Coordinates of C-alpha atoms and ligand atoms in Angstrom, one line a residue:
X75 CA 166.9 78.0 88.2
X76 CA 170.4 78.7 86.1
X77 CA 171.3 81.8 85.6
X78 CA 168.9 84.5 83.3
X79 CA 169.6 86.0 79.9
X80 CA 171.2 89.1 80.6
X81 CA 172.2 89.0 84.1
X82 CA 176.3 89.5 84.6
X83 CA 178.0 90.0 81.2
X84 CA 175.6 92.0 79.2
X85 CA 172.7 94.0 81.7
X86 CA 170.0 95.0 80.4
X87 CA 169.7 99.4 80.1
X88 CA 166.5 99.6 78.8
X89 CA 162.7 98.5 78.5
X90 CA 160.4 98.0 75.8
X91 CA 156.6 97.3 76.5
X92 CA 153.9 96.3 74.0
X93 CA 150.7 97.9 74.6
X94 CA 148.0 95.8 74.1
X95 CA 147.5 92.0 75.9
X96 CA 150.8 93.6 78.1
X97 CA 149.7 96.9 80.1
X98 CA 145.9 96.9 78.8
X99 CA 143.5 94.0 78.5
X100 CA 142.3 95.3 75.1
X101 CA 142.3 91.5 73.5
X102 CA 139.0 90.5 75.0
X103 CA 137.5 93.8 73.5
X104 CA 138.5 92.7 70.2
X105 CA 137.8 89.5 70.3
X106 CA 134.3 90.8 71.5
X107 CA 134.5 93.1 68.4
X108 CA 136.1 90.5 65.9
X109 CA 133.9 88.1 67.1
X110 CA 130.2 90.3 66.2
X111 CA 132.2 91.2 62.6
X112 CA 132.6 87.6 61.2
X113 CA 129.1 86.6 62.6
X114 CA 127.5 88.9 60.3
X115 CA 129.3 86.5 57.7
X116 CA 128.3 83.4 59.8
X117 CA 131.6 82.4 60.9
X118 CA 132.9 82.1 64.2
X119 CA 136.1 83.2 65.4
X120 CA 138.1 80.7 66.3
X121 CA 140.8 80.4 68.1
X122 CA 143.1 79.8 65.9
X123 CA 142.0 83.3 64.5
X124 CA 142.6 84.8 67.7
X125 CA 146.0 83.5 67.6
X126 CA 147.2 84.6 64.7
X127 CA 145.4 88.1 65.0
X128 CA 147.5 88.9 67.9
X129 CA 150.1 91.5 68.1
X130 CA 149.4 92.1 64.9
X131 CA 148.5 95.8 62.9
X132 CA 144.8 96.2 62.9
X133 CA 144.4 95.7 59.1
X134 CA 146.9 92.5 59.2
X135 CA 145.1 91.5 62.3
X136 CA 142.0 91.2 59.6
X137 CA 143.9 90.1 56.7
X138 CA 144.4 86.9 59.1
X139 CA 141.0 86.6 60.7
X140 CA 139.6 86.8 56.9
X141 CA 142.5 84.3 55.2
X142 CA 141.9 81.3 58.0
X143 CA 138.2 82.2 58.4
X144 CA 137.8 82.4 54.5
X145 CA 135.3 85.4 54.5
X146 CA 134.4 86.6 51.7
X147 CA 135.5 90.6 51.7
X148 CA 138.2 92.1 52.1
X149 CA 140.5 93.1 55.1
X150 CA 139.8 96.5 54.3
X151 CA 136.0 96.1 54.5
X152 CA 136.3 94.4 57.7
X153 CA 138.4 97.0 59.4
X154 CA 136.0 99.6 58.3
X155 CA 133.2 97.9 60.1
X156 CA 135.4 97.4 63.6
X157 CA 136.7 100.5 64.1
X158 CA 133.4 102.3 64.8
X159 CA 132.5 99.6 67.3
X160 CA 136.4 99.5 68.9
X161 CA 136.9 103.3 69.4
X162 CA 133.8 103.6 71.4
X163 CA 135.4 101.2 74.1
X164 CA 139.2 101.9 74.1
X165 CA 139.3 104.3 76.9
X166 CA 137.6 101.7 79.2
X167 CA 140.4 98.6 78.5
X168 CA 141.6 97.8 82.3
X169 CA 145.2 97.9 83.5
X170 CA 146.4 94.3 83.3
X171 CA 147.6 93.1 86.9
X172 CA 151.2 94.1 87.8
X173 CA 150.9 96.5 84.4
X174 CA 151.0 100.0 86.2
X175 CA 153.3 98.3 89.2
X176 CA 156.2 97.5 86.6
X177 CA 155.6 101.4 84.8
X178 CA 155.6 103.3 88.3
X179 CA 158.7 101.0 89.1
X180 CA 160.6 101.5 85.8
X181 CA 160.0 105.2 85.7
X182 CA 161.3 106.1 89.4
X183 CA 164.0 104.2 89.4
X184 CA 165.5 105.7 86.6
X185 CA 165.2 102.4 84.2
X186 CA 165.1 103.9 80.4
X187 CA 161.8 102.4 78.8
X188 CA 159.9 102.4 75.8
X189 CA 156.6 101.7 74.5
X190 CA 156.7 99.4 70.8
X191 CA 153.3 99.0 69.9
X192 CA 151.4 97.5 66.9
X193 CA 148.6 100.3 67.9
X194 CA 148.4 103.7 65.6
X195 CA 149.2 106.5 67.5
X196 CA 145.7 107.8 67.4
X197 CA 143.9 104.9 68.9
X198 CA 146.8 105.1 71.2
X199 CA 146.0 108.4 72.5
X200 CA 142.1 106.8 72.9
X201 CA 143.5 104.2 75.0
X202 CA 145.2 106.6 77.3
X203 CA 142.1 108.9 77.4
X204 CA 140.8 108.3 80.6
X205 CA 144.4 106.6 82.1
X206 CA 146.1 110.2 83.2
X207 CA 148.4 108.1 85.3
X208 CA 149.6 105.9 82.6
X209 CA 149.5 108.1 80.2
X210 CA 151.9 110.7 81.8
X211 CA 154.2 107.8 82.5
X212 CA 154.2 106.5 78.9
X213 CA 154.0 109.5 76.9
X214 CA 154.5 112.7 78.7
X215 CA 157.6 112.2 80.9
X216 CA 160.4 114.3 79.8
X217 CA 162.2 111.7 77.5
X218 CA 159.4 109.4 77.0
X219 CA 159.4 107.3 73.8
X220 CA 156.2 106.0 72.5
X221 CA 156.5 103.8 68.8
X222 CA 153.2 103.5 67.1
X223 CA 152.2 101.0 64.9
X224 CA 151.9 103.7 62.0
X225 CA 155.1 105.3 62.1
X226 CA 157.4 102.3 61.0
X227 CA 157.7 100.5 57.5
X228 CA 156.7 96.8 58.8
X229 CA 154.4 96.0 61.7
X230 CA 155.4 93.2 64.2
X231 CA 157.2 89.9 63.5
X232 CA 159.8 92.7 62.0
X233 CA 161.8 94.4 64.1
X234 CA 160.8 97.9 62.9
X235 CA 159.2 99.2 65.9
X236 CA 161.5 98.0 68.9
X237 CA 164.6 99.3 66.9
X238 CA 163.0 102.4 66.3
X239 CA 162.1 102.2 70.4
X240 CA 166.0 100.9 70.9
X241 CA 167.0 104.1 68.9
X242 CA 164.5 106.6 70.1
X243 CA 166.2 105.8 73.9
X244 CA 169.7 105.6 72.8
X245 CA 170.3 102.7 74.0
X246 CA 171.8 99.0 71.6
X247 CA 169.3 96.7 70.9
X248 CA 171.1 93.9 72.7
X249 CA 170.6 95.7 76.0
X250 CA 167.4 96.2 75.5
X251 CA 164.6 94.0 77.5
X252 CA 161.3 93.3 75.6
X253 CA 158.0 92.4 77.4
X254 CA 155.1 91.3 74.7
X255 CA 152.5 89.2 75.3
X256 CA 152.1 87.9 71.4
X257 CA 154.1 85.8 69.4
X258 CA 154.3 88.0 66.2
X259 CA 156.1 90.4 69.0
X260 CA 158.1 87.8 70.4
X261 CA 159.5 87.0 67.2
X262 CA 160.1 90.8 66.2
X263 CA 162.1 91.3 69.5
X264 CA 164.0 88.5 68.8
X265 CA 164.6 89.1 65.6
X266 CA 165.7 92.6 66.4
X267 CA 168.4 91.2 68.4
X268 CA 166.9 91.5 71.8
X269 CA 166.0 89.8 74.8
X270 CA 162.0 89.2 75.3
X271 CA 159.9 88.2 78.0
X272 CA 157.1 87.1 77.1
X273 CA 153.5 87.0 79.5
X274 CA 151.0 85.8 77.0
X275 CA 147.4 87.2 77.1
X276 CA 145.5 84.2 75.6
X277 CA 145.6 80.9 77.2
X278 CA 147.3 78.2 75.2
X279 CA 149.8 81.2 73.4
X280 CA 152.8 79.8 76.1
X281 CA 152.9 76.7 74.2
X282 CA 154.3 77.9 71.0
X283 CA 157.2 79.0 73.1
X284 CA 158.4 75.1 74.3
X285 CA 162.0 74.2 74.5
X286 CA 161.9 73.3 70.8
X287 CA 161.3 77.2 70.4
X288 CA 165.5 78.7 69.7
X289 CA 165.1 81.4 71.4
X290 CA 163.6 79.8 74.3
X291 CA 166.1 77.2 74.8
X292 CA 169.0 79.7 74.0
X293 CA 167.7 81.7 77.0
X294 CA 167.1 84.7 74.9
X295 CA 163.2 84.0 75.9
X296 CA 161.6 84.1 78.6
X297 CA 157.6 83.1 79.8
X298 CA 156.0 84.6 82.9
X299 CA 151.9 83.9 83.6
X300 CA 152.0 87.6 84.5
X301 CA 153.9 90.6 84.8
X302 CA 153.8 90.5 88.7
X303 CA 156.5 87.3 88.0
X304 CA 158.3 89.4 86.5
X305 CA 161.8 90.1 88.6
X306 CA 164.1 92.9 87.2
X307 CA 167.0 91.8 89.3
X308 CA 167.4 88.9 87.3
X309 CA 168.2 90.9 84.3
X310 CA 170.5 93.2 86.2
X311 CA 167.2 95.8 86.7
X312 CA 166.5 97.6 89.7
X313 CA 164.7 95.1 92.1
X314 CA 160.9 96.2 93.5
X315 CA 160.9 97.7 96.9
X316 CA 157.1 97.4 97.5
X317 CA 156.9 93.7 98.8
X318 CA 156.0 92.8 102.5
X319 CA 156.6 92.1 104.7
X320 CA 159.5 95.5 104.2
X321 CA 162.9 93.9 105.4
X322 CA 161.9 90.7 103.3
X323 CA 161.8 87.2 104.4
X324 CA 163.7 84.3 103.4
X325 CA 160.5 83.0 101.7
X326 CA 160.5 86.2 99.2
X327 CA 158.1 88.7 99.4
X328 CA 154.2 89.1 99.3
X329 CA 153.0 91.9 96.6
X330 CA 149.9 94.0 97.9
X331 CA 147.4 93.7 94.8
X332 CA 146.0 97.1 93.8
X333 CA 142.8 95.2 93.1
X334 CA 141.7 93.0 96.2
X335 CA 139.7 90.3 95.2
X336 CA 136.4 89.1 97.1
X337 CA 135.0 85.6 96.8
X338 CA 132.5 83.5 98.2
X339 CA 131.6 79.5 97.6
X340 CA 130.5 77.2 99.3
X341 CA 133.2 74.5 99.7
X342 CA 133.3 71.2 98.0
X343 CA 135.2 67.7 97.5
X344 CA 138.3 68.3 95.9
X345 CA 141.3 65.7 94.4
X346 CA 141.3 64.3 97.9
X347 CA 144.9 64.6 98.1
X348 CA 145.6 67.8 100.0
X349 CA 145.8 66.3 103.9
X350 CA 146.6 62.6 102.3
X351 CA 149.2 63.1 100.0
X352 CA 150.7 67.0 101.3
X353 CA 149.2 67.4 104.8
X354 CA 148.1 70.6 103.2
X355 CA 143.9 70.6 103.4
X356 CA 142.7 72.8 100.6
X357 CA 139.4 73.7 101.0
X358 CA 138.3 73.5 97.2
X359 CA 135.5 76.3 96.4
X360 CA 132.9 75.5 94.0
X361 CA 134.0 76.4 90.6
X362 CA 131.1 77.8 89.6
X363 CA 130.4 80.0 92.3
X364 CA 134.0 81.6 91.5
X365 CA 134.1 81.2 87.8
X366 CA 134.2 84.3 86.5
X367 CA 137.3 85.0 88.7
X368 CA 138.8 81.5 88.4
X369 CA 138.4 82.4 84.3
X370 CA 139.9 85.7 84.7
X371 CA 142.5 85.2 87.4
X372 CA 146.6 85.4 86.5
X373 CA 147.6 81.8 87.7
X374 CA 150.2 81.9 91.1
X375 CA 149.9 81.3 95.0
X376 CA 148.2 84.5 96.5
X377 CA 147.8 85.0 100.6
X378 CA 144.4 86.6 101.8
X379 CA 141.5 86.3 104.9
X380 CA 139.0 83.6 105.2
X381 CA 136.1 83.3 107.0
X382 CA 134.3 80.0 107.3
X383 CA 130.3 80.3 107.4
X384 CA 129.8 82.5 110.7
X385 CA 132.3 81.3 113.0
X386 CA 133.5 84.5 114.5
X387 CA 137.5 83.7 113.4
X388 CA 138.9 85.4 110.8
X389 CA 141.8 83.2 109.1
X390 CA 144.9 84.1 107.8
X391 CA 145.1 82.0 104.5
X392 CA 147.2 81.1 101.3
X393 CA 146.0 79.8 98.1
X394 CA 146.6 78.0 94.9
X395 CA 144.9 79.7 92.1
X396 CA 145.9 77.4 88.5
X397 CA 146.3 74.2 87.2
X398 CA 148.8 72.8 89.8
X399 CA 151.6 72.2 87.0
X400 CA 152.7 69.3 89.7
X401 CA 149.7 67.4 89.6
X402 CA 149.4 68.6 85.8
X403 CA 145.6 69.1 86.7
X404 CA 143.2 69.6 83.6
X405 CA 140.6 71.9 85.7
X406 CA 141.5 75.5 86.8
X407 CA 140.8 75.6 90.4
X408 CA 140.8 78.0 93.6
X409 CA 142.4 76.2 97.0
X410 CA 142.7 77.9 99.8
X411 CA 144.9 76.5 102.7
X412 CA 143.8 78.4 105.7
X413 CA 146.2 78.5 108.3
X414 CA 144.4 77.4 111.4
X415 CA 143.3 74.2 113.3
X416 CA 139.9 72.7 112.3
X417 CA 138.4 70.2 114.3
X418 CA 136.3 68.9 111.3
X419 CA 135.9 69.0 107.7
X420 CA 133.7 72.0 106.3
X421 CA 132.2 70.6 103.3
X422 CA 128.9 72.2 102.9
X423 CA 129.9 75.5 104.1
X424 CA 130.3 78.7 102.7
X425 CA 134.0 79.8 102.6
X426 CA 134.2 83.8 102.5
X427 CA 138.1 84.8 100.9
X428 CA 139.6 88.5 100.3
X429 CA 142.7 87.4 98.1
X430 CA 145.1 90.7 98.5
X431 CA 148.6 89.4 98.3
X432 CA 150.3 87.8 95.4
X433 CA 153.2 85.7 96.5
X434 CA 154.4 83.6 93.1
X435 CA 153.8 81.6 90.2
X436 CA 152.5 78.4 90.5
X437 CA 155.5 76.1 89.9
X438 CA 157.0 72.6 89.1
X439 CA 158.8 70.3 91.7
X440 CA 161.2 67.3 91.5
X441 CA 159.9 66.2 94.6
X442 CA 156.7 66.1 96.6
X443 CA 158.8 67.3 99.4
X444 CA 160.2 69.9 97.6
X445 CA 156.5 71.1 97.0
X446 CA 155.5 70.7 100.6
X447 CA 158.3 72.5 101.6
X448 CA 157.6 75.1 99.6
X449 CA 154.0 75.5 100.3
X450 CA 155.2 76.2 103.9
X451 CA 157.6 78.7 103.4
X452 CA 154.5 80.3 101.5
X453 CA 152.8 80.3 104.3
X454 CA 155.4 81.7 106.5
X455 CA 155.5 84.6 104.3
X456 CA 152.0 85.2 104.0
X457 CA 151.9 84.9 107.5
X458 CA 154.0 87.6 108.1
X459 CA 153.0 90.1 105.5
X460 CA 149.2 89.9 106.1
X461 CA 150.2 91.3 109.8
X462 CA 151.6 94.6 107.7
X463 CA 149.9 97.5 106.6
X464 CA 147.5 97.5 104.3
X465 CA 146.5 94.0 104.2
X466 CA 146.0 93.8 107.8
X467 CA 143.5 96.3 107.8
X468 CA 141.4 93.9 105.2
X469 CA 140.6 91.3 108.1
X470 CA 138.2 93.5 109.3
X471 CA 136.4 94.3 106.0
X472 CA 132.8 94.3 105.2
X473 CA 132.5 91.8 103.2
X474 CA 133.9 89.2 105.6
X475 CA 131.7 90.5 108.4
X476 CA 128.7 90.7 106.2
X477 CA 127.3 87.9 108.4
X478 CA 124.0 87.4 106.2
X479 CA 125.6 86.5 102.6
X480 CA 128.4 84.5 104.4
X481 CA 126.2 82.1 106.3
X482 CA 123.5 81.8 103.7
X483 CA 124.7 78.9 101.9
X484 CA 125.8 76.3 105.2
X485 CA 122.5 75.2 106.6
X486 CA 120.4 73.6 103.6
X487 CA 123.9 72.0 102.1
X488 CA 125.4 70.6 105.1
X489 CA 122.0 68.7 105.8
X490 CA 121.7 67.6 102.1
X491 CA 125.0 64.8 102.7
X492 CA 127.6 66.6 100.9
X493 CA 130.4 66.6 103.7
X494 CA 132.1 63.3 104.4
X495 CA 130.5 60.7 107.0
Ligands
ADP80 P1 139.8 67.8 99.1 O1 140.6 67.2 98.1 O2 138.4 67.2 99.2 O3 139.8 69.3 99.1 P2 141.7 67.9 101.3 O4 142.4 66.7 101.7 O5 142.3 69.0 100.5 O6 140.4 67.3 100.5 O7 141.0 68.5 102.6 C1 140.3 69.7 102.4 C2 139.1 69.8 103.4 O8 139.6 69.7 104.8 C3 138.5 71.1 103.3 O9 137.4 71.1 102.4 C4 138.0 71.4 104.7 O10 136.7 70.8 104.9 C5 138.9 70.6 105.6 N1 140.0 71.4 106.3 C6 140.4 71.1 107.6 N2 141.3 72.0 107.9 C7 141.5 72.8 106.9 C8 142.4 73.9 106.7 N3 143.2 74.4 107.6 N4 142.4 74.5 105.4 C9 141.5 74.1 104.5 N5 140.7 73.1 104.6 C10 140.7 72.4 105.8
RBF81 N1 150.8 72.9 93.1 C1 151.7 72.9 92.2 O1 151.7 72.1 91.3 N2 152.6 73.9 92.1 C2 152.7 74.9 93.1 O2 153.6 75.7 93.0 C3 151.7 74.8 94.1 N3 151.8 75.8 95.1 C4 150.8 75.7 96.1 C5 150.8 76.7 97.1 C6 149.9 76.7 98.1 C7 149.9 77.8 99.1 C8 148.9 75.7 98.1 C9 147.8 75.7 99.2 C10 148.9 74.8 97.1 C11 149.8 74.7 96.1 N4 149.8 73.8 95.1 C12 150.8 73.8 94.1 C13 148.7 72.9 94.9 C14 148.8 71.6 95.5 O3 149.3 70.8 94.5 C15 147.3 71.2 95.8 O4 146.9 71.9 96.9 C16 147.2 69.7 95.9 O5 147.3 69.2 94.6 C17 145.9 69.3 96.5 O6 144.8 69.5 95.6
MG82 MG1 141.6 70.3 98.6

């Protein structure tokens, strides 16, 4: 990769952060939300809808949904009937992955930051309710700067709110670093004069921002699947001391996930190109056994344990959560390459996973031996950082010793033909 916005001749000194779809996963709640308003008209809400709701203040959010959806009130009205059903679930949004990570990181290193949100400043306090963590961070460090939604002329794509953020810090707007997860905030940043990264919180959002989009190909714009891709260094930021293993590895760094993930599938037939094409087996888990977490999951290569049925070995392993952007692959999937020898294949059998590293972002090659070679060194690493505490403490955990549940599916499929001849 060339060389980043920022980096060299103009650093960035300071951080904005959007609130919502960025640090909070408050977009499914509204589209929850949005979603039971318009039915009472008998609409649904598209995604289209969705799209252009996002980022946006709460009553343009509506005047959108209720211009492309043609209902037949007013914005006003449909605000009205929302807000009684969204303020009794804003304390409960969850932290998006890498969200609290980047704050803790920002904050003790010194880095000046900002939160520019579309959000009124009282449903921001509701959001930060039960969040005392966050919410000292944010809002009650000496010299923090919070910018509501409500206390600027024009909501986001203007640049009201991250130049009032810019000028609440001190700091110019064209060393200030965005991070938004909506285009109408995109375009506000940029049209504020500053830098943006953008992790969008809907699928399909990253396509707006293609080469054709200036401020992407200009390099003023950047797009991450998720905030733990995001590396400060490459903006002239302090750099995260938190990976393993400590003294880092030529193959980067493994980040321990705050939430470790549990799965367990039984495994089926993949692409049939893992050991033909890569000499990589991926041991493909059934989709639907893992959907809600396939569904959920930030795309990127994450290292973990496996366990296969009730063999008494407990793997080291590294897997491929996305839509393998080599491949360009039109099904999410969940592949685990485990990093041991295996006689035979293990179709049939139930394949137990505790995902608790994340090691990158899933990625393009020129080469297929540029890809191989990479999957390797990802192994390497996760190799090494699954010996360090705390993730070698989770190859003993309960749920991959739980003998009953991880056995339960291997007998009655491995007799029913599924596994090659
Ligand atoms: P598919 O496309 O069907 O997943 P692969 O060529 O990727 O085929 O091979 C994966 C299969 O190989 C797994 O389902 C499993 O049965 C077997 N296998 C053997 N060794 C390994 C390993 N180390 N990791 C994962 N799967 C393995
Ligand atoms: N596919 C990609 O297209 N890009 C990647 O960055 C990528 N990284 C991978 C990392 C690991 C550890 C593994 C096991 C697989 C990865 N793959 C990636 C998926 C690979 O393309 C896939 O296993 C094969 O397509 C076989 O289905
Ligand atoms: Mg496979």
């Amino acid at each position: 990769m060339g060389q980043t916005a920022g980096e060299v001749d103009n650093p960035v000194k300071a951080v904005l952060l959007d609130l919502d779809g960025l640090i909070l996963d408050t977009e499914s709640l509204c589209v929850e939300v949005a979603r039971s308003v318009v039915e009472r008209y008998g609409k649904d809400l598209t995604l289209e809808a969705q799209r252009a709701a996002l980022g946006k203040r709460p009553l343009e959010c509506w005047a959108s949904v209720a211009e492309i959806l043609a209902l037949p009130v007013p914005a006003e009205q449909l605000l009205a009937e929302s807000e009684p059903l969204l303020a009794a679930r804003w304390a409960d949004a969850p932290l998006l992955p890498g969200a609290l990570r980047l704050v803790r990181h920002l904050a003790a290193s010194g880095v000046p930051f900002a939160v520019a949100t579309s959000t009124p400043r009282a449903t921001f306090n509701s959001k930060m309710s039960r969040k005392p963590e966050l919410r000292q961070l944010l809002a009650e460090r000496p010299g923090a700067v919070v910018v509501c939604g409500d206390e600027v002329t024009n909501g986001k794509p203007h640049p009201d709110v991250f130049l009032a953020a810019a000028a609440g810090l001190g700091v110019p707007a064209a060393q200030c670093l965005v991070l938004e997860d909506a285009p109408s905030g995109a375009a506000g940043a940029t049209s504020a004069g500053m830098r943006v990264v953008v992790v969008p919180s809907l699928v399909g959002v990253g396509a707006e921002f293609g080469p054709a989009d200036p401020a992407a190909a200009s390099g003023l714009l950047q797009l991450l699947p998720s905030l733990l891709a995001f590396c400060p260094e490459s903006y002239g930021l302090p750099r995260f001391h938190d990976t393993l293993p400590p003294a880092g590895h030529p193959g980067g760094g493994v980040i321990p996930m705050d939430r470790v993930v549990r799965l367990r599938g039984e495994v089926v037939k993949g692409f049939g190109r893992g050991s033909k094409e890569l000499g990589i087996p991926t041991a493909n888990v059934c989709p639907a056994a893992v959907a809600k977490h396939l569904a959920e999951a930030v795309t990127g290569i994450y290292a973990g344990w496996a366990r296969v049925g009730q063999r008494p070995e407990i793997h080291k392993t590294v897997l491929s959560i996305g839509w393998n952007p080599f491949f360009a692959n039109k099904e999410k999937t969940l592949e685990p390459w485990i990093l041991a020898d295996f006689d035979q294949p293990f179709y049939g059998e139930t394949l137990s996973l505790v995902i608790c590293g994340y090691v990158r972002p899933e990625a393009n090659f020129s080469s297929l031996e540029d890809l191989v070679a990479r999957i390797h060194a990802d192994a390497d690493v996760s190799r090494a950082a699954l010996d360090c505490p705390p993730l070698a403490a989770l190859a003993a955990d309960p749920f991959l010793l739980d003998l009953e549940a991880s056995g339960s599916a291997a007998p009655s499929r491995q007799s029913s033909g599924l596994g090659p001849a």
